CSV table of C-alpha atoms in Angstrom, one decimal:
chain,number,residue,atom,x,y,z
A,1,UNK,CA,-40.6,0.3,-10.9
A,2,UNK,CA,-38.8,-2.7,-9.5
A,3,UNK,CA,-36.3,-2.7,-6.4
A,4,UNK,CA,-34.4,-4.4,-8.2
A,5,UNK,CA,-33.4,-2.3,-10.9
A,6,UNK,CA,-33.0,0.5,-8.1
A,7,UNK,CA,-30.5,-1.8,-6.5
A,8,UNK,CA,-28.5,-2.4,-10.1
A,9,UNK,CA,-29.0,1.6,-10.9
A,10,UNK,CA,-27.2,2.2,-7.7
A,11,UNK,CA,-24.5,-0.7,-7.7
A,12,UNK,CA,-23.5,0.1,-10.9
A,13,UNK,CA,-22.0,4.0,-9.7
A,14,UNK,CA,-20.9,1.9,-6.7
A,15,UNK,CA,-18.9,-0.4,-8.8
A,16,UNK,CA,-17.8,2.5,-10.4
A,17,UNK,CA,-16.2,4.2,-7.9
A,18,UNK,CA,-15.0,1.4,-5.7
A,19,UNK,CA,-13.5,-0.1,-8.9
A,20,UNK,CA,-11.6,3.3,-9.8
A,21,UNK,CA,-10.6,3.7,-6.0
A,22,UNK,CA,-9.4,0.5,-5.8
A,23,UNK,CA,-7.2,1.1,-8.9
A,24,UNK,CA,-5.9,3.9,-7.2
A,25,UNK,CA,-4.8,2.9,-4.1
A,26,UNK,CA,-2.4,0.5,-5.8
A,27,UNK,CA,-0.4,3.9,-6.4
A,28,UNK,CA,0.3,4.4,-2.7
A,29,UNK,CA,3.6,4.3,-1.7
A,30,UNK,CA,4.6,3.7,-5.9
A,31,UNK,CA,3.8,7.0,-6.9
A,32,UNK,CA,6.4,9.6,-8.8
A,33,UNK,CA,6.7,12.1,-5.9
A,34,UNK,CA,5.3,11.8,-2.3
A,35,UNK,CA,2.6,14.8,-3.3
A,36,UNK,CA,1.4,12.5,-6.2
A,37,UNK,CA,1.6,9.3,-3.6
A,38,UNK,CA,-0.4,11.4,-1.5
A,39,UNK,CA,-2.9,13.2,-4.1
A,40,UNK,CA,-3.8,9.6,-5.4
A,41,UNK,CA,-4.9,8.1,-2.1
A,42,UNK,CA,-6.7,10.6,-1.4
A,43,UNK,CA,-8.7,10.4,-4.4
A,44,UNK,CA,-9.2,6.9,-3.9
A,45,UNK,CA,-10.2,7.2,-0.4
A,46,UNK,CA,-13.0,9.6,-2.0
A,47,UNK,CA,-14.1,7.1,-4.7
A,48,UNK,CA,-13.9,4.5,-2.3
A,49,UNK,CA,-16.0,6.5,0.5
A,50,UNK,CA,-18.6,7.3,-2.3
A,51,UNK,CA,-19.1,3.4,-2.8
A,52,UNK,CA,-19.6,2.6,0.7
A,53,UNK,CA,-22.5,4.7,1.1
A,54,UNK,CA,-24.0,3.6,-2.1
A,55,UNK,CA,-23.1,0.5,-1.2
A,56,UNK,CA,-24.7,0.6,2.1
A,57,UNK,CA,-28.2,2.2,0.6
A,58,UNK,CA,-27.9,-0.3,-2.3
A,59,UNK,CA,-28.3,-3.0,0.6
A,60,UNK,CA,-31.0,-1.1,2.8
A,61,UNK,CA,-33.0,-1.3,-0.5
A,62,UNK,CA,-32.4,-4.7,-1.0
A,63,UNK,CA,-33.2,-5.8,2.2
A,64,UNK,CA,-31.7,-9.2,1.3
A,65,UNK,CA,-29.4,-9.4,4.3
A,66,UNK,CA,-26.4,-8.5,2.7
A,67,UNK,CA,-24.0,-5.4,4.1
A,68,UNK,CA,-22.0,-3.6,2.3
A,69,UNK,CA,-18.9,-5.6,3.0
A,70,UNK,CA,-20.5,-8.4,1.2
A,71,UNK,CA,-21.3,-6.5,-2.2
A,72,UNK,CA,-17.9,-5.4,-2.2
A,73,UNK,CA,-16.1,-8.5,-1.3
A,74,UNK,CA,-18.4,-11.2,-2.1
A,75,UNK,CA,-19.4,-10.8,-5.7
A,76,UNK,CA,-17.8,-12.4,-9.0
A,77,UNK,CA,-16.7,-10.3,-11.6
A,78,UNK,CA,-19.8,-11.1,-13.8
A,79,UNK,CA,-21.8,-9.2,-11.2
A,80,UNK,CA,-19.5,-6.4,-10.9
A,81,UNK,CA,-21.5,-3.3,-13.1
A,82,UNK,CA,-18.8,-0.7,-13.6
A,83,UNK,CA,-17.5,0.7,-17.0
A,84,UNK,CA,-14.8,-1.1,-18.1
A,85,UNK,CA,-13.0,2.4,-18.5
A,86,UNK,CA,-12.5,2.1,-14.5
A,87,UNK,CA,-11.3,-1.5,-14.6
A,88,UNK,CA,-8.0,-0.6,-17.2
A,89,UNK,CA,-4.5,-0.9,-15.5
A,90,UNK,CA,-2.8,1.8,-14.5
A,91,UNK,CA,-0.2,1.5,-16.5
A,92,UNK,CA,2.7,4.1,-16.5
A,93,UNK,CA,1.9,7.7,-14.6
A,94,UNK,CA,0.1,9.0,-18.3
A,95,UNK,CA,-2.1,5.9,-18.7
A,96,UNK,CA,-3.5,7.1,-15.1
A,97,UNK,CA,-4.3,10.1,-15.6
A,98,UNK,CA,-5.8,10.0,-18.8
A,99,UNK,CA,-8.0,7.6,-17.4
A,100,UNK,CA,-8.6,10.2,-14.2
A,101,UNK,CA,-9.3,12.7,-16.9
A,102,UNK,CA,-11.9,10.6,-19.1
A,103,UNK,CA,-13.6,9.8,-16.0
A,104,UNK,CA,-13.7,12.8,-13.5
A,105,UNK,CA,-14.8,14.4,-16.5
A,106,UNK,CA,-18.0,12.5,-16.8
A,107,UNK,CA,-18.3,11.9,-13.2
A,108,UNK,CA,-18.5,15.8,-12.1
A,109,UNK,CA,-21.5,16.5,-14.3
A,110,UNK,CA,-23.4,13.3,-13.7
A,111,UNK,CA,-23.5,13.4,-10.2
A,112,UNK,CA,-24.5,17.0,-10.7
A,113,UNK,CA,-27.5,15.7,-12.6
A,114,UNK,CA,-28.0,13.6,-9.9
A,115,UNK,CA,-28.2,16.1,-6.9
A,116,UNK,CA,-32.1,15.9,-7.7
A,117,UNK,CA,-32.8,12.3,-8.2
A,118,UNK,CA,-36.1,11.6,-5.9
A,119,UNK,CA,-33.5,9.1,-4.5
A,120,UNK,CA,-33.1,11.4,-1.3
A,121,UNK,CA,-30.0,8.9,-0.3
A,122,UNK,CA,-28.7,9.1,-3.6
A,123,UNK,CA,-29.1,12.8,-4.3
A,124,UNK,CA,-27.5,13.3,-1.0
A,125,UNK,CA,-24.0,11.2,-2.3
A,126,UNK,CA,-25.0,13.2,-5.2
A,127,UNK,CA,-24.4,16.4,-3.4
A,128,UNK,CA,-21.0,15.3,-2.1
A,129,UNK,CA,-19.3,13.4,-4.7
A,130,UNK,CA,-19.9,16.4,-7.3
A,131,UNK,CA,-17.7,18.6,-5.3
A,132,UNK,CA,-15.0,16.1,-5.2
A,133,UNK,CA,-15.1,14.7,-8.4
A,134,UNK,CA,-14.8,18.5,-9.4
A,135,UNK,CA,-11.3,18.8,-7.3
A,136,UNK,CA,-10.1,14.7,-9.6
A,137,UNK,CA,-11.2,16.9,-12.3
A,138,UNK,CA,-8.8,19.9,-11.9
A,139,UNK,CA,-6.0,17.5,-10.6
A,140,UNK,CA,-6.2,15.3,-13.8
A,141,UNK,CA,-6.9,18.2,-16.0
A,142,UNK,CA,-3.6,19.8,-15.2
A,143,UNK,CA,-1.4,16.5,-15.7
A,144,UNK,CA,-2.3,15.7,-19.0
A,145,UNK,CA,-1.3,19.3,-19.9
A,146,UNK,CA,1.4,19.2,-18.1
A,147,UNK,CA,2.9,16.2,-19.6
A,148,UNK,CA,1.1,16.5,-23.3
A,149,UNK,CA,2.5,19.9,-23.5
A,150,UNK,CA,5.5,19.1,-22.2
A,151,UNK,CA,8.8,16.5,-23.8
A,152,UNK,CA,8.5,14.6,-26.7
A,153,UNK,CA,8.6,11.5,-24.6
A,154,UNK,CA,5.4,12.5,-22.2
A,155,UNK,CA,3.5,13.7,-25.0
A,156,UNK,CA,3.9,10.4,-27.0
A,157,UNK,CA,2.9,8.8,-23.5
A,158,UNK,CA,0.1,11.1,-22.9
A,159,UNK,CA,-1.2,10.7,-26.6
A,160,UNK,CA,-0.5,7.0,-26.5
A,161,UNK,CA,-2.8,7.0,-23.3
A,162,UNK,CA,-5.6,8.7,-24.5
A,163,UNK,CA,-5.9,6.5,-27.9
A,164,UNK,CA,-5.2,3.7,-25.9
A,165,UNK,CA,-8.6,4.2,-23.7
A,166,UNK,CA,-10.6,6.3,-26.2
A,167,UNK,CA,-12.6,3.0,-27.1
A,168,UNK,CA,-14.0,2.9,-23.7
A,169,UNK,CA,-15.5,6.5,-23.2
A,170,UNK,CA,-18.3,5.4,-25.2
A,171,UNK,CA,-19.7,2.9,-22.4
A,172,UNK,CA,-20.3,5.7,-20.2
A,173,UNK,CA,-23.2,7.3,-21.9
A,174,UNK,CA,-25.1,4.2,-22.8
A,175,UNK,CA,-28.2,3.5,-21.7
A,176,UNK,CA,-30.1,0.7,-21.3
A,177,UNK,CA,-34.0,-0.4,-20.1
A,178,UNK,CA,-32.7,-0.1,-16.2
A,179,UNK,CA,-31.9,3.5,-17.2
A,180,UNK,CA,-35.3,4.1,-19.1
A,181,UNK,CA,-36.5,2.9,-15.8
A,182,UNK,CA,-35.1,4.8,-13.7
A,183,UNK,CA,-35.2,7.9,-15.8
A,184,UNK,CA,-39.0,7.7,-15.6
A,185,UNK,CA,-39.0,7.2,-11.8
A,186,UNK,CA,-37.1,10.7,-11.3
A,187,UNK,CA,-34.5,8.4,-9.6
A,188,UNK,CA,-31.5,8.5,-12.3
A,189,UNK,CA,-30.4,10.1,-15.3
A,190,UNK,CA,-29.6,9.4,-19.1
A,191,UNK,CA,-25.6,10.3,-19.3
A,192,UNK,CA,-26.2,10.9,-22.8
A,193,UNK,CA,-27.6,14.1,-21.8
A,194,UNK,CA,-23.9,15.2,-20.5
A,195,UNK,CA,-22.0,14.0,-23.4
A,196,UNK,CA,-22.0,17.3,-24.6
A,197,UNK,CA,-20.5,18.8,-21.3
A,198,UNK,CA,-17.9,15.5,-21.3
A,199,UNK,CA,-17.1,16.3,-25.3
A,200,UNK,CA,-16.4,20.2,-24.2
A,201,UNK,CA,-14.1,19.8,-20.8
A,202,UNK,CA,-12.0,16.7,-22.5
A,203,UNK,CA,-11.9,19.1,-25.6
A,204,UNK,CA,-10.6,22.0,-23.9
A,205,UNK,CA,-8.0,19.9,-21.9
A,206,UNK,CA,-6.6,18.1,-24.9
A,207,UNK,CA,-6.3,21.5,-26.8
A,208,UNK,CA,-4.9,23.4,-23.9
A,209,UNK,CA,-2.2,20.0,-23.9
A,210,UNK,CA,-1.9,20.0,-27.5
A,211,UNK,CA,-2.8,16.5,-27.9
A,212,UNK,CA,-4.9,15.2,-30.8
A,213,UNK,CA,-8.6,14.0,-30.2
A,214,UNK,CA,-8.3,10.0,-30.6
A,215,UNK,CA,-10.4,9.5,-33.8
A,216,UNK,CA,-13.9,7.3,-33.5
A,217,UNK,CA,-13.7,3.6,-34.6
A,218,UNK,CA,-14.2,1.1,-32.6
A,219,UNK,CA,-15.6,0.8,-29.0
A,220,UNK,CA,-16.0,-1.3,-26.1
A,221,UNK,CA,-19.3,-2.2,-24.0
A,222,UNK,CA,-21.1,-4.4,-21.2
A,223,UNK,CA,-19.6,-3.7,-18.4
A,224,UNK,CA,-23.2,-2.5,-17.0
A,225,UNK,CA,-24.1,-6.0,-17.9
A,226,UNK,CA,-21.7,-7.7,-16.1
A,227,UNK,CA,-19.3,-8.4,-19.1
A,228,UNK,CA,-15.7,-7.2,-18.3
A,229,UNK,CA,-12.1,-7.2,-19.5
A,230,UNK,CA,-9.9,-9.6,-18.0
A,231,UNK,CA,-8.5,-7.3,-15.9
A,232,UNK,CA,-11.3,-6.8,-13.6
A,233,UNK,CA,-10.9,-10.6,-12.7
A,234,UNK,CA,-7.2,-10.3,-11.5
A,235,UNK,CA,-8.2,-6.9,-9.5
A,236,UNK,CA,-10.9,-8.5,-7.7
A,237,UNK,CA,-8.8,-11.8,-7.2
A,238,UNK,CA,-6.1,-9.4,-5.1
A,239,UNK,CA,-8.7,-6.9,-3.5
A,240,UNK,CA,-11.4,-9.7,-2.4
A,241,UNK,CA,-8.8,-12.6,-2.0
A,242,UNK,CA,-8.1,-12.0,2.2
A,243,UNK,CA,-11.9,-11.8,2.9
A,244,UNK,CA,-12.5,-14.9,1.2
A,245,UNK,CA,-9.9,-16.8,2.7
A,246,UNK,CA,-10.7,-15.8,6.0
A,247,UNK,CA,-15.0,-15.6,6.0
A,248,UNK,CA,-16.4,-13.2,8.9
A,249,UNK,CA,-13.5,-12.5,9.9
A,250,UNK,CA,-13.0,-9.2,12.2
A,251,UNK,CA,-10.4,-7.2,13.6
B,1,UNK,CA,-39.6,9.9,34.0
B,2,UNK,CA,-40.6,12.4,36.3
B,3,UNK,CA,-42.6,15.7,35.4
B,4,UNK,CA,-39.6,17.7,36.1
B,5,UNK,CA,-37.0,16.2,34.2
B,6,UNK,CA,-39.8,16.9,31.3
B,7,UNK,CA,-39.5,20.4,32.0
B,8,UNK,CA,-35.9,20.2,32.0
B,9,UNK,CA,-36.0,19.5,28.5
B,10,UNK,CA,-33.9,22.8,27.5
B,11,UNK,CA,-31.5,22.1,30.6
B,12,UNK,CA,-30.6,18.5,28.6
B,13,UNK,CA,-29.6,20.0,25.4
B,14,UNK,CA,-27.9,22.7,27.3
B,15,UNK,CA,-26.0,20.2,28.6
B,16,UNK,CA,-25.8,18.0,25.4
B,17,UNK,CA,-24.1,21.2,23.5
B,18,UNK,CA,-21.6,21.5,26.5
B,19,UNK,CA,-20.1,17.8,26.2
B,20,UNK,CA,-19.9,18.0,22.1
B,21,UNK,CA,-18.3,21.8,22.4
B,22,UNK,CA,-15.7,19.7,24.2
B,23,UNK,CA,-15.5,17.4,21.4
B,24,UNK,CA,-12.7,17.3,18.6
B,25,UNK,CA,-11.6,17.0,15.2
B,26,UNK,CA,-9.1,14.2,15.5
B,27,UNK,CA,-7.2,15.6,12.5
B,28,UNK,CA,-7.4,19.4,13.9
B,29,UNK,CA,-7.9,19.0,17.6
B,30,UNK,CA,-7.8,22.4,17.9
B,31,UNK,CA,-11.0,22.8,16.3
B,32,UNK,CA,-14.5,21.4,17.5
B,33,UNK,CA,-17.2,19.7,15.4
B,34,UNK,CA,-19.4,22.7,15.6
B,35,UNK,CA,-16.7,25.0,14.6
B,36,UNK,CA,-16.0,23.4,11.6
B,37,UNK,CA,-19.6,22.3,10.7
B,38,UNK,CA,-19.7,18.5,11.5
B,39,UNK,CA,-22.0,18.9,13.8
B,40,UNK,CA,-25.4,19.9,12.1
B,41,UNK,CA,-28.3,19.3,15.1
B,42,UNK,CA,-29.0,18.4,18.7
B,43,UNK,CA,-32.7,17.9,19.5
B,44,UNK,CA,-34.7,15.7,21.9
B,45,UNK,CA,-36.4,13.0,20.2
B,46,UNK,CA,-38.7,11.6,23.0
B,47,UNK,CA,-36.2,11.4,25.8
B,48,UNK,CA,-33.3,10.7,23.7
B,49,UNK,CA,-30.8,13.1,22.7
B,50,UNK,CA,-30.1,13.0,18.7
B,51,UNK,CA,-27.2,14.5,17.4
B,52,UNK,CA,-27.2,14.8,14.0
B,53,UNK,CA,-23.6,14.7,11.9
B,54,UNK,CA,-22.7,15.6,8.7
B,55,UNK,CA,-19.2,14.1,6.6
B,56,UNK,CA,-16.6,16.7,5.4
B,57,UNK,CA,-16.0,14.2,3.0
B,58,UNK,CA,-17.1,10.8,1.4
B,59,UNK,CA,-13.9,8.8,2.7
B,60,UNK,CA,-13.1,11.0,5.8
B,61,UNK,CA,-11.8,8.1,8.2
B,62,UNK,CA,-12.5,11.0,10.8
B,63,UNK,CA,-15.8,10.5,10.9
B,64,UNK,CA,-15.6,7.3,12.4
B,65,UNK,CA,-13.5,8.3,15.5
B,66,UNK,CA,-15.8,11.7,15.9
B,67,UNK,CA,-18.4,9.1,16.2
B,68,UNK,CA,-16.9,7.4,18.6
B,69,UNK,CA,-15.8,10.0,20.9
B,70,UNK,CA,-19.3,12.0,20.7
B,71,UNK,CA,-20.6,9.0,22.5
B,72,UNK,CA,-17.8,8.6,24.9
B,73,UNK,CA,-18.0,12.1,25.6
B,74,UNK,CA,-21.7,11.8,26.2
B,75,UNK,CA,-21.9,8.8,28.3
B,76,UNK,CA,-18.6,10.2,30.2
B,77,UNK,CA,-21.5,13.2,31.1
B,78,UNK,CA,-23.9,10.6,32.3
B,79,UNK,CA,-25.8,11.4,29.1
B,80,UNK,CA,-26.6,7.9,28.4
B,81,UNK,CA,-29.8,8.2,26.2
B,82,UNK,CA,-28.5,9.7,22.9
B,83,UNK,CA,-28.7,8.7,19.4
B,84,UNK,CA,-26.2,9.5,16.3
B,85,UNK,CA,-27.6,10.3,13.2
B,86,UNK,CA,-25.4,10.9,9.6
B,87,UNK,CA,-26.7,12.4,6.9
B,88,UNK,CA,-25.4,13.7,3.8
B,89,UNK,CA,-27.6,16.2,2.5
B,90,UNK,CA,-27.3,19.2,2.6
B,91,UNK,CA,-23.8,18.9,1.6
B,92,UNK,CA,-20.7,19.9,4.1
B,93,UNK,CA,-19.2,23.0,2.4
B,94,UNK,CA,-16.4,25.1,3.9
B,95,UNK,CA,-18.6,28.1,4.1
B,96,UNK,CA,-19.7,26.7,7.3
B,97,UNK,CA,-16.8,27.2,9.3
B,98,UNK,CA,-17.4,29.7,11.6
B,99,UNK,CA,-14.8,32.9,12.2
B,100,UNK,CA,-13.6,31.7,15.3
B,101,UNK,CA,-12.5,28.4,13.4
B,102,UNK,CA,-10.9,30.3,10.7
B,103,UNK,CA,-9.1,32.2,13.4
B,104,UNK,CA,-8.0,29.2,14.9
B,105,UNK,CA,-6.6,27.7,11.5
B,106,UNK,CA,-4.6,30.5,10.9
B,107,UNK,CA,-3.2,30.7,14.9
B,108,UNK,CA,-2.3,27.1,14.0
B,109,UNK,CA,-0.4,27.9,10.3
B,110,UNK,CA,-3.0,26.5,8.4
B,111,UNK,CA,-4.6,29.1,5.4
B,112,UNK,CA,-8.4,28.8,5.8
B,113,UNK,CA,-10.5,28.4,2.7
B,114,UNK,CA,-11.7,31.1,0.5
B,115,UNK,CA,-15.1,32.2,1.7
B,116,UNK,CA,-18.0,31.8,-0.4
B,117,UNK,CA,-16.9,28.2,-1.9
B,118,UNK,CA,-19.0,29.1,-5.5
B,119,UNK,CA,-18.5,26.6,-8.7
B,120,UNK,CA,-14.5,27.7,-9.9
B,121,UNK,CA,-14.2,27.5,-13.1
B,122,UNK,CA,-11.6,24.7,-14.2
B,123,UNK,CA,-8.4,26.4,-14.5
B,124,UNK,CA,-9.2,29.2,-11.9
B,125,UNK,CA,-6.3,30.2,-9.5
B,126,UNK,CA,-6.9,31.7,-5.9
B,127,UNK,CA,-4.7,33.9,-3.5
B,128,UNK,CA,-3.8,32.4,-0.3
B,129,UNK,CA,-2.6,34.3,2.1
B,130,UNK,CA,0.5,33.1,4.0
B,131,UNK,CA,-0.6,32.2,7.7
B,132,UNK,CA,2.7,33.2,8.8
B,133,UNK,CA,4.0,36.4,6.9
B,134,UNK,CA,0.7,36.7,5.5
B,135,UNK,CA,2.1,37.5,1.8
B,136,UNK,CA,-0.6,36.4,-0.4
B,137,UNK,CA,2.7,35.6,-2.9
B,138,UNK,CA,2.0,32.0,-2.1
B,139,UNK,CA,1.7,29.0,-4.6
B,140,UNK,CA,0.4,25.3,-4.3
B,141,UNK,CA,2.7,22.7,-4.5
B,142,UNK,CA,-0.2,20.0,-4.3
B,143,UNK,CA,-3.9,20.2,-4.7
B,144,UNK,CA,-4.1,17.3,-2.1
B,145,UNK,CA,-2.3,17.1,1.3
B,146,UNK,CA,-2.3,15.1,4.7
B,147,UNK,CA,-6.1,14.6,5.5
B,148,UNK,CA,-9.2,15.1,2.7
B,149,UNK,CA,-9.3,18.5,3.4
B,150,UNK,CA,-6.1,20.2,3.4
B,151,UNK,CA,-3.9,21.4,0.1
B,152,UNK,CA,-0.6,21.8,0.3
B,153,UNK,CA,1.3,25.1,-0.5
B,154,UNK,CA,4.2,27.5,-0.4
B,155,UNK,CA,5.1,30.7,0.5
B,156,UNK,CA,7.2,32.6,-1.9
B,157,UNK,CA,8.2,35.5,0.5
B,158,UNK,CA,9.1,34.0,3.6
B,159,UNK,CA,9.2,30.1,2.2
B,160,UNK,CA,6.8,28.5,4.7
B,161,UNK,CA,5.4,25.5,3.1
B,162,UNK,CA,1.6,25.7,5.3
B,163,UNK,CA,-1.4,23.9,4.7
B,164,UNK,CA,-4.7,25.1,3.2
B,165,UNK,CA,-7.7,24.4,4.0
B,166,UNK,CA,-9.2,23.0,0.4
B,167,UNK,CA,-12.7,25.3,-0.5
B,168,UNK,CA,-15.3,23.4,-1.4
């Protein structure tokens, strides 16, 4: 087994989450109500405290002399290896959370897969992330009920959402040879084996909001790969822009 | 070092534990690192104190300040040779607050967290007891609140909005 497909195993759930956190911490100070403005940062300051330590063991691994400021800041979209689920705008309040719910939902159960990757550093994240992602989980789960089961306007907004991001779900349980890899390291996990737990909580949630289950069709890929929408571009362009324009410096 | 500071090995963690009792949660300075389970070790390595931390969670800006005032609290004590360690695993949980923090949250009108923080299932509710009427007729007005690890919630009898301590 290579470092080096250790380092991409680990920078992709890093991408993920800094990505997704980054998204939401555009809310703050836009959200609905103060409690939302304050329930969204929060998340994002978990998603964004998960990627720091896996950005930081991703560069320990490495060993190439870059920090974890630098594989945050530093790298083009091409080399950016989240789903492009994470990446989407946010949209209005319903686009959000449907894309909290897609996500959380996948999250929860992944990193509790991962709470016994030989990874000791990564099992330990693991450990923590599962019991947070569990709380994005509940939070999301209870807005899309909320506003699928609730006017005709939130529902068509809600629905709307959902069909609108459907397409991307699929790109969270593919795998590909640095999975193989890793899988027979111990280290990671294939997510296909928690589609069925994914398929059961989104399930109940869209039931319980009485919204209908996007149909199939189409889907989107290769964000693992480095191939994005061109919204990932414009994020990084804003979140990256003030440490490029101003190299090493500190405050 | 001399043979009797070698024997005084007990007498430096004894005073190691002293200086980090006196040490804080920035966000609940009425509450210590060890009471809320921050602080998972102190043990001589050598001749240099390690004190071993652990994050409530991922993103808690906390941690950095705790950091920093462990050591200014330790040099302040003259306790120069010490080393901070983070780790992650096992996991923070809420069931390692001890009584005398959960006391303290409630003396200071925040709800402490259910004990036993098992797996909930998704749509499970809990009862909160109100920290100031102590009516458990209390609801949540937001799963998320001022710091990572407080809710936000509502008493229905004596309309108190109080913080709770999230379970996890």
């Amino acid at each position: 087994m290579s470092i080096a497909l250790h380092v991409a195993y680990i920078l992709r759930h890093a991408d993920d989450a800094l990505v997704l956190g980054h998204r939401l911490s555009q809310w703050s100070s836009r959200a609905p109500t103060l409690e939302e403005d304050i329930a969204l940062s929060n998340i994002a300051l978990d998603l964004i405290g998960q990627a720091r330590t896996l950005y930081q063991h991703a560069a320990r691994l490495e060993g190439a002399g870059r920090d974890e400021d630098a594989l945050a800041y530093l790298r083009g979209p091409a080399e950016f290896q989240n789903v492009q689920l994470v990446e989407q705008p946010n949209g209005d309040f319903a686009a959000t959370m449907a894309r909290q719910l897609l996500f959380a939902a996948f999250a929860e159960p992944h990193w509790a897969a991962l709470k016994v990757s030989k990874d000791a550093e990564l099992a330990g994240v693991a450990a923590k992330a599962e019991k947070e992602c569990a709380y994005h989980l509940r939070h999301a789960s209870e807005w899309v009920i909320r506003l699928g089961d609730g006017t005709a306007e939130s529902h068509a907004r809600m629905q709307r959402a959902l069909d609108g991001l459907w397409p991307f779900t699929t790109e969270l349980f593919e795998a590909d040879a640095i999975v193989g890899e890793m899988v027979a390291a111990g280290i990671g996990i294939d997510a296909v084996t928690i589609r069925p737990n994914w398929q059961a909580t989104v399930g109940e949630v869209l039931a319980r909001a009485t919204l209908s289950r996007p149909a199939g069709g189409g889907f989107v890929t290769g964000g693992r790969s480095g191939r994005h929408s061109e919204h990932l571009a414009t994020m990084l362009a804003d979140m990256q822009g003030l440490r490029r324009a101003h190299p090493g410096a500190v405050w | 070092m001399t043979t009797s500071e070698k024997l005084d090995t007990d007498g430096l963690l004894e005073r190691a534990r002293a200086v980090l009792d006196g040490v804080t949660d920035p966000e609940l300075p009425f509450l210590t690192i060890a009471d809320i389970g921050i602080l998972r070790d102190v043990h001589l390595d050598g001749a240099t104190i390690e004190i071993v931390i652990t994050p409530t969670y991922s993103g808690c800006p906390a941690m950095d300040v705790i950091g920093v005032d462990i050591a200014a609290a330790m040099t302040r004590a003259g306790l120069h040779d010490h080393r901070i360690t983070r780790v992650l695993a096992p996991a923070w949980t809420t069931d390692w607050l001890s009584p005398a923090a959960r006391a303290k949250l409630i003396a200071n009108g925040i709800a402490p967290p259910a004990k036993s923080a098992g797996k909930r299932a998704l749509f499970a509710t809990e009862a909160v007891a109100c920290p100031t009427c102590g009516s458990t007729e209390t609801i949540q007005v937001s799963a998320f609140g001022s710091t990572a690890c407080k809710a936000q919630r509502r008493c229905e009898r004596c309309r108190e909005p109080f913080d709770h301590f999230k379970c996890i």
